[in-house]
Amino acid sequence: MSNETAPAKRHVHVACAIIERDGLVLSARRKASSNLPLKWEFPGGKLEPGEELEECLRRELIEEMEVEIAVGRPLTPATHSYPNLTVTLYPFVCSITAGEIVLHEHSAITWLPPATMHELDWAEADFPIIAEYQQTVLTQSAYW
């Protein structure tokens, strides 16, 4: 029996934006050449050392889409283990405050009603975030 242990799987921490506009939510499709090719996701990116989550999200949205955002309420962080890495997503409900979307890291975007978000082929790490977001939107709309 070997005393060697398996190498630790890389764990990345990612801030992601659930961008709302006119009752719709922005979904971004990963490029074919990326990890998780052509999967849909919420835009955002890896947290840099010493960086605050909100700061990371603002930086990433400028880099990825050339838009400035207002970072709103957080949702519950979600951790998912893929075969080659573990990712923890830190979701925030956001809105665009300046700029027009220009895609640098994604192949496409779409704006969807929250109730139909599940129809896209999402990255698995986003599933619990979608479920929580849909639940909060449906709960809120019940009071209006």
Protein backbone atom coordinates (compact mmCIF):
# COMPACT_ATOMS: atom_id res chain seq x y z
CA MET A 1 0.00 0.00 0.00
CA SER A 2 1.33 3.41 -0.98
CA ASN A 3 1.74 6.32 1.41
CA GLU A 4 1.36 8.79 -1.43
CA THR A 5 -1.71 10.96 -1.34
CA ALA A 6 -3.50 12.28 -4.40
CA PRO A 7 -2.49 15.81 -5.31
CA ALA A 8 -4.87 18.43 -3.96
CA LYS A 9 -7.42 19.53 -6.53
CA ARG A 10 -7.18 23.21 -7.39
CA HIS A 11 -9.92 25.32 -5.76
CA VAL A 12 -10.86 28.61 -7.42
CA HIS A 13 -13.05 31.34 -5.98
CA VAL A 14 -15.20 33.18 -8.51
CA ALA A 15 -17.49 36.20 -8.15
CA CYS A 16 -20.39 36.08 -10.60
CA ALA A 17 -23.05 38.59 -11.64
CA ILE A 18 -26.72 37.86 -12.06
CA ILE A 19 -27.40 40.93 -14.19
CA GLU A 20 -31.01 42.03 -14.33
CA ARG A 21 -32.63 44.32 -16.91
CA ASP A 22 -36.33 44.86 -17.58
CA GLY A 23 -37.33 41.65 -15.81
CA LEU A 24 -34.75 39.58 -17.71
CA VAL A 25 -31.44 38.00 -16.64
CA LEU A 26 -28.19 37.97 -18.62
CA SER A 27 -26.67 34.60 -19.47
CA ALA A 28 -23.27 34.30 -21.18
CA ARG A 29 -22.07 31.37 -23.29
CA ARG A 30 -18.48 30.23 -22.87
CA LYS A 31 -16.25 30.04 -25.96
CA ALA A 32 -15.70 26.66 -27.62
CA SER A 33 -11.98 26.91 -26.74
CA SER A 34 -12.56 27.46 -22.99
CA ASN A 35 -12.95 25.06 -20.08
CA LEU A 36 -16.57 23.88 -20.06
CA PRO A 37 -16.92 24.79 -23.76
CA LEU A 38 -20.21 26.35 -24.88
CA LYS A 39 -21.78 26.05 -21.44
CA TRP A 40 -23.87 29.00 -20.23
CA GLU A 41 -22.86 30.86 -17.08
CA PHE A 42 -23.19 34.08 -15.16
CA PRO A 43 -20.36 36.46 -16.12
CA GLY A 44 -17.63 37.11 -13.59
CA GLY A 45 -14.22 35.79 -12.74
CA LYS A 46 -11.55 34.63 -10.35
CA LEU A 47 -10.86 36.50 -7.15
CA GLU A 48 -7.35 37.97 -7.00
CA PRO A 49 -5.39 37.80 -3.71
CA GLY A 50 -6.53 40.55 -1.34
CA GLU A 51 -9.43 41.55 -3.59
CA GLU A 52 -12.97 42.08 -2.27
CA LEU A 53 -15.74 40.11 -4.03
CA GLU A 54 -17.56 43.24 -5.23
CA GLU A 55 -14.29 44.76 -6.48
CA CYS A 56 -13.50 41.54 -8.38
CA LEU A 57 -16.92 41.53 -10.01
CA ARG A 58 -16.65 45.15 -11.16
CA ARG A 59 -13.15 44.51 -12.59
CA GLU A 60 -14.17 41.31 -14.37
CA LEU A 61 -17.25 42.83 -16.01
CA ILE A 62 -15.18 45.69 -17.41
CA GLU A 63 -12.57 43.20 -18.70
CA GLU A 64 -15.04 40.64 -20.08
CA MET A 65 -17.88 42.86 -21.37
CA GLU A 66 -16.80 46.52 -21.13
CA VAL A 67 -19.69 47.41 -18.81
CA GLU A 68 -19.82 48.99 -15.39
CA ILE A 69 -22.18 47.40 -12.90
CA ALA A 70 -23.90 48.19 -9.64
CA VAL A 71 -23.36 45.24 -7.31
CA GLY A 72 -26.51 44.46 -5.35
CA ARG A 73 -27.57 41.77 -2.92
CA PRO A 74 -25.55 38.59 -2.56
CA LEU A 75 -27.00 35.12 -2.91
CA THR A 76 -25.69 31.99 -1.18
CA PRO A 77 -22.21 30.93 -2.35
CA ALA A 78 -22.17 27.55 -4.11
CA THR A 79 -19.28 25.09 -4.32
CA HIS A 80 -19.05 22.47 -7.07
CA SER A 81 -16.38 19.86 -7.68
CA TYR A 82 -15.51 19.21 -11.32
CA PRO A 83 -13.11 16.36 -12.20
CA ASN A 84 -10.11 18.71 -12.48
CA LEU A 85 -10.96 21.49 -10.03
CA THR A 86 -13.34 22.74 -7.38
CA VAL A 87 -15.03 26.10 -7.83
CA THR A 88 -16.86 28.25 -5.30
CA LEU A 89 -19.16 30.82 -6.88
CA TYR A 90 -20.11 34.01 -5.01
CA PRO A 91 -23.22 35.34 -6.79
CA PHE A 92 -24.52 38.91 -6.64
CA VAL A 93 -27.63 40.38 -8.23
CA CYS A 94 -26.39 43.31 -10.34
CA SER A 95 -27.39 45.86 -12.95
CA ILE A 96 -25.46 47.57 -15.73
CA THR A 97 -24.86 51.25 -15.00
CA ALA A 98 -22.67 52.24 -17.99
CA GLY A 99 -21.41 50.87 -21.28
CA GLU A 100 -22.67 48.59 -24.02
CA ILE A 101 -21.82 44.89 -23.87
CA VAL A 102 -18.80 43.86 -25.96
CA LEU A 103 -17.87 40.18 -25.69
CA HIS A 104 -14.22 39.37 -24.95
CA GLU A 105 -14.52 36.07 -23.02
CA HIS A 106 -17.83 34.68 -24.26
CA SER A 107 -19.21 33.58 -27.64
CA ALA A 108 -22.79 34.78 -27.06
CA ILE A 109 -25.20 36.29 -24.55
CA THR A 110 -28.92 36.10 -24.11
CA TRP A 111 -31.47 37.83 -21.88
CA LEU A 112 -33.99 35.40 -20.40
CA PRO A 113 -37.00 35.55 -18.10
CA PRO A 114 -35.98 33.95 -14.78
CA ALA A 115 -38.59 31.19 -15.21
CA THR A 116 -36.93 29.90 -18.41
CA MET A 117 -33.28 30.02 -17.32
CA HIS A 118 -33.18 26.22 -16.90
CA GLU A 119 -33.69 25.77 -20.66
CA LEU A 120 -30.02 26.59 -21.39
CA ASP A 121 -27.08 24.18 -21.07
CA TRP A 122 -25.56 25.71 -17.92
CA ALA A 123 -22.27 24.94 -16.20
CA GLU A 124 -23.12 22.63 -13.29
CA ALA A 125 -21.75 25.01 -10.65
CA ASP A 126 -24.50 27.50 -11.58
CA PHE A 127 -27.44 25.14 -10.88
CA PRO A 128 -27.91 25.95 -7.16
CA ILE A 129 -27.56 29.68 -7.88
CA ILE A 130 -30.23 29.52 -10.59
CA ALA A 131 -32.56 27.63 -8.23
CA GLU A 132 -32.10 30.15 -5.40
CA TYR A 133 -32.45 33.13 -7.73
CA GLN A 134 -35.64 31.75 -9.28
CA GLN A 135 -37.06 31.09 -5.83
CA THR A 136 -36.31 34.65 -4.62
CA VAL A 137 -37.76 36.21 -7.79
CA LEU A 138 -40.94 34.14 -7.59
CA THR A 139 -41.29 34.93 -3.88
CA GLN A 140 -40.80 38.65 -4.48
CA SER A 141 -43.26 38.76 -7.37
CA ALA A 142 -45.90 37.12 -5.16
CA TYR A 143 -45.86 40.27 -2.99
CA TRP A 144 -46.25 42.78 -5.83
